[in-house]
Amino acid sequence: MPPIFSPHAHQILMALWLLASLLWLGGCATPPASSRDPHTAAARQRILGAAERLVGTPYVLGGESPGGMDCSGLVQYAYLQAGIRLPRTAMEQFQSGRPQRKVLPGDLLFFRTGSDGMVSHVGIYAGKGQMIHASSGSGQVRKVSLNRRYWRQRLVGGATFLGGTTSLVQYAAPFGNGPSG
């Protein structure tokens, strides 16, 4: 009786089986410590919930309340709902957070949107390639895709105030020139 599969088809099936096994085992990987901590996970949910509820809020330069807010006011307000005090401006938030190469939902993303090269904008990473930010251009708090060229070109890096030693403190110590990547 001839073989059901050719040797080449057998190799492909074995490779697919190996790939499926590796993907299945990848699901057993230990998540980062900051996502395992129930207090940190709850804080992330409170921050994201507060930010989501503010979508549509008017943009107001210097604003930090549901009546109107700017980008750093949105971040400060959302974090305060989780019991975490942050500095007021995007630059101060950038200098005070712990840099992260890989951000998690609730972490902050920083951008250079002005011509002076300084960090001038901040948003809250919402997961799935999106962020929530107060947009001066649209005049409101919005949830947007980070896949847009505009954001990719201006991204400075990410930072967190969650987990570790910067959680639930008024202001963390600056870390120098800011996050890399």
PDB file of C-alpha atoms in Angstrom:
ATOM      1  CA  MET A   1       0.000   0.000   0.000  1.00  0.00           C
ATOM      2  CA  PRO A   2       1.517   3.413  -0.970  1.00  0.00           C
ATOM      3  CA  PRO A   3       2.058   6.013   1.786  1.00  0.00           C
ATOM      4  CA  ILE A   4      -0.839   8.406   2.414  1.00  0.00           C
ATOM      5  CA  PHE A   5       1.465  11.451   2.596  1.00  0.00           C
ATOM      6  CA  SER A   6       4.550  12.227   0.539  1.00  0.00           C
ATOM      7  CA  PRO A   7       7.782  12.726   2.521  1.00  0.00           C
ATOM      8  CA  HIS A   8       7.511  16.503   1.878  1.00  0.00           C
ATOM      9  CA  ALA A   9       3.916  16.626   3.154  1.00  0.00           C
ATOM     10  CA  HIS A  10       4.979  14.632   6.224  1.00  0.00           C
ATOM     11  CA  GLN A  11       7.706  17.222   6.972  1.00  0.00           C
ATOM     12  CA  ILE A  12       5.186  20.055   6.651  1.00  0.00           C
ATOM     13  CA  LEU A  13       2.746  18.317   9.004  1.00  0.00           C
ATOM     14  CA  MET A  14       5.509  17.755  11.565  1.00  0.00           C
ATOM     15  CA  ALA A  15       6.556  21.411  11.356  1.00  0.00           C
ATOM     16  CA  LEU A  16       2.940  22.531  11.831  1.00  0.00           C
ATOM     17  CA  TRP A  17       2.553  20.188  14.796  1.00  0.00           C
ATOM     18  CA  LEU A  18       5.758  21.573  16.353  1.00  0.00           C
ATOM     19  CA  LEU A  19       4.615  25.166  15.778  1.00  0.00           C
ATOM     20  CA  ALA A  20       1.203  24.458  17.322  1.00  0.00           C
ATOM     21  CA  SER A  21       2.879  22.820  20.321  1.00  0.00           C
ATOM     22  CA  LEU A  22       5.167  25.812  20.839  1.00  0.00           C
ATOM     23  CA  LEU A  23       2.244  28.227  20.616  1.00  0.00           C
ATOM     24  CA  TRP A  24       0.313  26.154  23.139  1.00  0.00           C
ATOM     25  CA  LEU A  25       3.280  26.105  25.516  1.00  0.00           C
ATOM     26  CA  GLY A  26       3.701  29.863  25.057  1.00  0.00           C
ATOM     27  CA  GLY A  27       0.344  30.240  26.754  1.00  0.00           C
ATOM     28  CA  CYS A  28       1.941  28.737  29.866  1.00  0.00           C
ATOM     29  CA  ALA A  29       4.598  31.448  30.056  1.00  0.00           C
ATOM     30  CA  THR A  30       4.711  33.449  33.263  1.00  0.00           C
ATOM     31  CA  PRO A  31       3.301  36.955  32.817  1.00  0.00           C
ATOM     32  CA  PRO A  32       5.361  39.946  33.950  1.00  0.00           C
ATOM     33  CA  ALA A  33       5.346  40.513  37.710  1.00  0.00           C
ATOM     34  CA  SER A  34       3.489  43.819  37.316  1.00  0.00           C
ATOM     35  CA  SER A  35       0.554  42.071  35.618  1.00  0.00           C
ATOM     36  CA  ARG A  36       0.425  39.278  38.241  1.00  0.00           C
ATOM     37  CA  ASP A  37       0.105  41.645  41.203  1.00  0.00           C
ATOM     38  CA  PRO A  38      -3.625  41.973  41.943  1.00  0.00           C
ATOM     39  CA  HIS A  39      -3.198  45.547  43.265  1.00  0.00           C
ATOM     40  CA  THR A  40      -1.382  46.647  40.112  1.00  0.00           C
ATOM     41  CA  ALA A  41      -3.927  44.906  37.879  1.00  0.00           C
ATOM     42  CA  ALA A  42      -6.779  46.619  39.741  1.00  0.00           C
ATOM     43  CA  ALA A  43      -5.034  50.001  39.434  1.00  0.00           C
ATOM     44  CA  ARG A  44      -4.607  49.473  35.682  1.00  0.00           C
ATOM     45  CA  GLN A  45      -8.321  48.716  35.373  1.00  0.00           C
ATOM     46  CA  ARG A  46      -9.297  51.821  37.368  1.00  0.00           C
ATOM     47  CA  ILE A  47      -7.017  54.031  35.269  1.00  0.00           C
ATOM     48  CA  LEU A  48      -8.339  52.648  31.991  1.00  0.00           C
ATOM     49  CA  GLY A  49     -11.937  52.793  33.192  1.00  0.00           C
ATOM     50  CA  ALA A  50     -11.566  56.441  34.182  1.00  0.00           C
ATOM     51  CA  ALA A  51      -9.877  57.299  30.872  1.00  0.00           C
ATOM     52  CA  GLU A  52     -12.531  55.442  28.835  1.00  0.00           C
ATOM     53  CA  ARG A  53     -15.303  57.350  30.624  1.00  0.00           C
ATOM     54  CA  LEU A  54     -13.617  60.619  29.667  1.00  0.00           C
ATOM     55  CA  VAL A  55     -13.643  59.933  25.911  1.00  0.00           C
ATOM     56  CA  GLY A  56     -15.513  62.874  24.372  1.00  0.00           C
ATOM     57  CA  THR A  57     -14.553  65.297  27.163  1.00  0.00           C
ATOM     58  CA  PRO A  58     -13.599  68.710  25.730  1.00  0.00           C
ATOM     59  CA  TYR A  59      -9.928  69.593  25.369  1.00  0.00           C
ATOM     60  CA  VAL A  60      -9.053  72.563  27.578  1.00  0.00           C
ATOM     61  CA  LEU A  61      -5.444  73.740  27.823  1.00  0.00           C
ATOM     62  CA  GLY A  62      -4.448  73.422  31.499  1.00  0.00           C
ATOM     63  CA  GLY A  63      -7.672  71.540  32.307  1.00  0.00           C
ATOM     64  CA  GLU A  64      -7.625  68.596  34.697  1.00  0.00           C
ATOM     65  CA  SER A  65     -11.282  67.776  35.382  1.00  0.00           C
ATOM     66  CA  PRO A  66     -14.175  66.082  33.559  1.00  0.00           C
ATOM     67  CA  GLY A  67     -15.317  69.578  32.539  1.00  0.00           C
ATOM     68  CA  GLY A  68     -12.274  69.841  30.262  1.00  0.00           C
ATOM     69  CA  MET A  69      -8.676  68.683  30.227  1.00  0.00           C
ATOM     70  CA  ASP A  70      -5.425  68.619  28.343  1.00  0.00           C
ATOM     71  CA  CYS A  71      -3.246  65.537  27.795  1.00  0.00           C
ATOM     72  CA  SER A  72      -1.357  65.574  31.091  1.00  0.00           C
ATOM     73  CA  GLY A  73      -4.505  66.617  32.966  1.00  0.00           C
ATOM     74  CA  LEU A  74      -6.245  63.497  31.590  1.00  0.00           C
ATOM     75  CA  VAL A  75      -3.369  61.309  32.770  1.00  0.00           C
ATOM     76  CA  GLN A  76      -3.223  62.985  36.170  1.00  0.00           C
ATOM     77  CA  TYR A  77      -7.002  62.655  36.648  1.00  0.00           C
ATOM     78  CA  ALA A  78      -7.175  58.999  35.521  1.00  0.00           C
ATOM     79  CA  TYR A  79      -4.286  57.991  37.783  1.00  0.00           C
ATOM     80  CA  LEU A  80      -5.784  59.862  40.722  1.00  0.00           C
ATOM     81  CA  GLN A  81      -8.898  57.672  40.348  1.00  0.00           C
ATOM     82  CA  ALA A  82      -6.571  54.753  41.151  1.00  0.00           C
ATOM     83  CA  GLY A  83      -5.075  56.597  44.137  1.00  0.00           C
ATOM     84  CA  ILE A  84      -1.845  57.532  42.353  1.00  0.00           C
ATOM     85  CA  ARG A  85      -0.655  61.150  42.293  1.00  0.00           C
ATOM     86  CA  LEU A  86       1.368  62.225  39.277  1.00  0.00           C
ATOM     87  CA  PRO A  87       3.154  65.434  38.368  1.00  0.00           C
ATOM     88  CA  ARG A  88       1.100  67.887  36.309  1.00  0.00           C
ATOM     89  CA  THR A  89       2.901  68.302  32.982  1.00  0.00           C
ATOM     90  CA  ALA A  90       3.797  65.765  30.292  1.00  0.00           C
ATOM     91  CA  MET A  91       7.488  66.539  30.726  1.00  0.00           C
ATOM     92  CA  GLU A  92       7.350  66.082  34.519  1.00  0.00           C
ATOM     93  CA  GLN A  93       5.433  62.809  34.057  1.00  0.00           C
ATOM     94  CA  PHE A  94       8.033  61.677  31.518  1.00  0.00           C
ATOM     95  CA  GLN A  95      10.894  62.466  33.891  1.00  0.00           C
ATOM     96  CA  SER A  96       9.207  60.811  36.887  1.00  0.00           C
ATOM     97  CA  GLY A  97       8.036  57.462  35.490  1.00  0.00           C
ATOM     98  CA  ARG A  98      10.005  54.232  35.178  1.00  0.00           C
ATOM     99  CA  PRO A  99      10.971  53.719  31.519  1.00  0.00           C
ATOM    100  CA  GLN A 100       9.398  50.721  29.797  1.00  0.00           C
ATOM    101  CA  ARG A 101      10.431  49.192  26.497  1.00  0.00           C
ATOM    102  CA  LYS A 102       7.176  47.232  26.423  1.00  0.00           C
ATOM    103  CA  VAL A 103       4.156  49.035  27.830  1.00  0.00           C
ATOM    104  CA  LEU A 104       1.083  47.434  29.343  1.00  0.00           C
ATOM    105  CA  PRO A 105      -2.432  48.869  29.378  1.00  0.00           C
ATOM    106  CA  GLY A 106      -2.485  51.781  31.802  1.00  0.00           C
ATOM    107  CA  ASP A 107       1.158  52.721  31.192  1.00  0.00           C
ATOM    108  CA  LEU A 108       2.014  56.057  29.625  1.00  0.00           C
ATOM    109  CA  LEU A 109       3.308  56.893  26.137  1.00  0.00           C
ATOM    110  CA  PHE A 110       5.234  60.102  25.502  1.00  0.00           C
ATOM    111  CA  PHE A 111       5.581  62.074  22.278  1.00  0.00           C
ATOM    112  CA  ARG A 112       7.439  65.032  20.819  1.00  0.00           C
ATOM    113  CA  THR A 113       4.754  66.972  18.971  1.00  0.00           C
ATOM    114  CA  GLY A 114       6.333  70.442  18.982  1.00  0.00           C
ATOM    115  CA  SER A 115       9.225  71.873  17.009  1.00  0.00           C
ATOM    116  CA  ASP A 116      11.450  72.310  20.089  1.00  0.00           C
ATOM    117  CA  GLY A 117      12.195  68.566  20.413  1.00  0.00           C
ATOM    118  CA  MET A 118      10.890  68.389  23.989  1.00  0.00           C
ATOM    119  CA  VAL A 119       8.353  65.862  25.264  1.00  0.00           C
ATOM    120  CA  SER A 120       5.076  67.699  24.825  1.00  0.00           C
ATOM    121  CA  HIS A 121       2.330  65.081  24.739  1.00  0.00           C
ATOM    122  CA  VAL A 122       1.275  62.059  26.793  1.00  0.00           C
ATOM    123  CA  GLY A 123      -1.361  59.373  26.372  1.00  0.00           C
ATOM    124  CA  ILE A 124      -2.500  56.271  28.249  1.00  0.00           C
ATOM    125  CA  TYR A 125      -1.833  52.981  26.494  1.00  0.00           C
ATOM    126  CA  ALA A 126      -5.195  51.204  26.209  1.00  0.00           C
ATOM    127  CA  GLY A 127      -3.945  47.901  24.767  1.00  0.00           C
ATOM    128  CA  LYS A 128      -4.408  46.459  21.280  1.00  0.00           C
ATOM    129  CA  GLY A 129      -2.320  49.216  19.702  1.00  0.00           C
ATOM    130  CA  GLN A 130      -4.496  52.063  20.963  1.00  0.00           C
ATOM    131  CA  MET A 131      -4.130  54.973  23.349  1.00  0.00           C
ATOM    132  CA  ILE A 132      -6.473  57.391  25.059  1.00  0.00           C
ATOM    133  CA  HIS A 133      -5.340  61.005  24.958  1.00  0.00           C
ATOM    134  CA  ALA A 134      -6.651  64.556  25.033  1.00  0.00           C
ATOM    135  CA  SER A 135      -6.278  65.895  21.524  1.00  0.00           C
ATOM    136  CA  SER A 136      -5.914  69.616  20.925  1.00  0.00           C
ATOM    137  CA  GLY A 137      -6.427  68.966  17.191  1.00  0.00           C
ATOM    138  CA  SER A 138      -9.831  67.323  17.592  1.00  0.00           C
ATOM    139  CA  GLY A 139     -10.713  69.328  20.686  1.00  0.00           C
ATOM    140  CA  GLN A 140     -11.567  66.316  22.839  1.00  0.00           C
ATOM    141  CA  VAL A 141     -10.392  63.183  24.616  1.00  0.00           C
ATOM    142  CA  ARG A 142     -10.131  60.379  22.064  1.00  0.00           C
ATOM    143  CA  LYS A 143      -9.140  56.748  21.702  1.00  0.00           C
ATOM    144  CA  VAL A 144      -6.855  56.404  18.705  1.00  0.00           C
ATOM    145  CA  SER A 145      -4.707  53.849  16.913  1.00  0.00           C
ATOM    146  CA  LEU A 146      -0.978  54.050  17.453  1.00  0.00           C
ATOM    147  CA  ASN A 147      -0.442  52.599  13.978  1.00  0.00           C
ATOM    148  CA  ARG A 148      -0.845  56.057  12.465  1.00  0.00           C
ATOM    149  CA  ARG A 149       2.367  57.428  11.019  1.00  0.00           C
ATOM    150  CA  TYR A 150       1.947  60.655  13.008  1.00  0.00           C
ATOM    151  CA  TRP A 151       2.251  58.835  16.349  1.00  0.00           C
ATOM    152  CA  ARG A 152       4.960  56.397  15.234  1.00  0.00           C
ATOM    153  CA  GLN A 153       7.208  59.271  14.088  1.00  0.00           C
ATOM    154  CA  ARG A 154       6.806  61.241  17.316  1.00  0.00           C
ATOM    155  CA  LEU A 155       6.932  58.479  19.942  1.00  0.00           C
ATOM    156  CA  VAL A 156       9.693  59.016  22.516  1.00  0.00           C
ATOM    157  CA  GLY A 157       8.933  56.014  24.721  1.00  0.00           C
ATOM    158  CA  GLY A 158       6.816  54.533  27.456  1.00  0.00           C
ATOM    159  CA  ALA A 159       6.887  54.717  31.234  1.00  0.00           C
ATOM    160  CA  THR A 160       4.982  53.303  34.160  1.00  0.00           C
ATOM    161  CA  PHE A 161       4.045  54.406  37.644  1.00  0.00           C
ATOM    162  CA  LEU A 162       2.526  50.987  38.406  1.00  0.00           C
ATOM    163  CA  GLY A 163       4.121  48.175  40.364  1.00  0.00           C
ATOM    164  CA  GLY A 164       7.527  48.443  41.959  1.00  0.00           C
ATOM    165  CA  THR A 165       8.541  51.447  44.001  1.00  0.00           C
ATOM    166  CA  THR A 166       6.785  54.236  42.078  1.00  0.00           C
ATOM    167  CA  SER A 167       3.293  52.906  42.765  1.00  0.00           C
ATOM    168  CA  LEU A 168       1.144  54.972  45.108  1.00  0.00           C
ATOM    169  CA  VAL A 169       3.711  57.708  45.652  1.00  0.00           C
ATOM    170  CA  GLN A 170       3.222  61.398  45.113  1.00  0.00           C
ATOM    171  CA  TYR A 171       6.255  61.979  42.876  1.00  0.00           C
ATOM    172  CA  ALA A 172       8.924  59.513  41.842  1.00  0.00           C
ATOM    173  CA  ALA A 173      12.548  60.566  41.447  1.00  0.00           C
ATOM    174  CA  PRO A 174      13.496  61.664  37.923  1.00  0.00           C
ATOM    175  CA  PHE A 175      15.481  59.119  35.931  1.00  0.00           C
ATOM    176  CA  GLY A 176      17.549  61.430  33.754  1.00  0.00           C
ATOM    177  CA  ASN A 177      16.975  61.949  30.067  1.00  0.00           C
ATOM    178  CA  GLY A 178      13.851  59.789  29.880  1.00  0.00           C
ATOM    179  CA  PRO A 179      12.885  56.403  28.539  1.00  0.00           C
ATOM    180  CA  SER A 180      14.700  54.953  25.581  1.00  0.00           C
ATOM    181  CA  GLY A 181      12.640  53.301  22.902  1.00  0.00           C
TER     182      GLY A 181
END
